[in-house]
Amino acid sequence: MLIDIKDVNDVKQLVELTINNAKSDPELAHSNEDSLYWSVLDAVANGNPNAIDMAKEALKTKEIDFPRWCA
């Protein structure tokens, strides 16, 4: 699912949401992470001027230790 993200602050909020979900619901966190990546990729493809910083921020989710799987 694509999320309407416009700037780095939107991405930071989604990274924080992923961190919080990783503690209680890793499957939801994984789904959030996937949506975040697709949304940032869409921003890059559409020429968002903040795309590089957004991508750098989104990749911070890789530092979160939680199982990444889907049922």
Short mmCIF file of C-alpha atoms in Angstrom, two decimals:
data_model
loop_
_atom_site.label_atom_id
_atom_site.label_comp_id
_atom_site.label_asym_id
_atom_site.label_seq_id
_atom_site.Cartn_x
_atom_site.Cartn_y
_atom_site.Cartn_z
CA MET A 1 0.00 0.00 0.00
CA LEU A 2 1.37 3.40 -0.94
CA ILE A 3 1.41 6.06 1.74
CA ASP A 4 1.32 9.74 0.79
CA ILE A 5 4.70 11.00 1.98
CA LYS A 6 5.90 14.46 1.12
CA ASP A 7 9.07 15.01 3.12
CA VAL A 8 11.62 13.56 5.52
CA ASN A 9 9.42 14.25 8.55
CA ASP A 10 6.72 11.97 7.13
CA VAL A 11 9.32 9.24 6.69
CA LYS A 12 10.64 9.74 10.23
CA GLN A 13 7.13 9.27 11.60
CA LEU A 14 6.72 6.04 9.66
CA VAL A 15 10.10 4.77 10.85
CA GLU A 16 9.03 5.51 14.43
CA LEU A 17 5.76 3.66 13.84
CA THR A 18 7.71 0.67 12.55
CA ILE A 19 9.95 0.73 15.63
CA ASN A 20 6.93 0.78 17.93
CA ASN A 21 5.18 -2.02 16.04
CA ALA A 22 8.32 -4.15 16.01
CA LYS A 23 8.03 -4.46 19.78
CA SER A 24 4.44 -5.68 19.82
CA ASP A 25 3.59 -6.96 16.33
CA PRO A 26 6.56 -7.85 14.11
CA GLU A 27 4.33 -8.89 11.22
CA LEU A 28 2.67 -5.46 11.22
CA ALA A 29 6.08 -3.81 11.48
CA HIS A 30 7.24 -5.75 8.44
CA SER A 31 4.15 -4.68 6.53
CA ASN A 32 4.75 -1.05 7.57
CA GLU A 33 8.37 -1.30 6.43
CA ASP A 34 7.33 -2.65 3.03
CA SER A 35 4.77 0.13 2.58
CA LEU A 36 7.36 2.70 3.60
CA TYR A 37 9.88 1.42 1.06
CA TRP A 38 7.33 1.33 -1.78
CA SER A 39 6.16 4.82 -0.89
CA VAL A 40 9.69 6.23 -0.85
CA LEU A 41 10.46 4.47 -4.12
CA ASP A 42 7.34 6.07 -5.61
CA ALA A 43 8.53 9.48 -4.36
CA VAL A 44 11.92 8.88 -5.99
CA ALA A 45 10.32 7.82 -9.27
CA ASN A 46 8.11 10.91 -9.26
CA GLY A 47 11.02 13.29 -8.71
CA ASN A 48 10.38 14.37 -5.13
CA PRO A 49 13.16 16.88 -4.35
CA ASN A 50 13.59 15.29 -0.90
CA ALA A 51 13.92 11.76 -2.28
CA ILE A 52 17.55 11.12 -1.30
CA ASP A 53 17.04 12.20 2.30
CA MET A 54 13.77 10.29 2.47
CA ALA A 55 15.47 7.12 1.26
CA LYS A 56 18.30 7.50 3.76
CA GLU A 57 15.80 7.89 6.58
CA ALA A 58 13.67 4.95 5.43
CA LEU A 59 16.69 2.63 5.34
CA LYS A 60 17.12 3.16 9.08
CA THR A 61 14.44 0.50 9.57
CA LYS A 62 17.08 -2.09 8.59
CA GLU A 63 18.72 -1.34 11.96
CA ILE A 64 15.60 -2.55 13.79
CA ASP A 65 15.92 -6.13 14.99
CA PHE A 66 12.63 -7.95 14.41
CA PRO A 67 11.59 -10.99 12.40
CA ARG A 68 10.59 -10.11 8.88
CA TRP A 69 8.00 -12.58 7.68
CA CYS A 70 4.46 -12.67 6.34
CA ALA A 71 1.74 -15.19 7.11
#
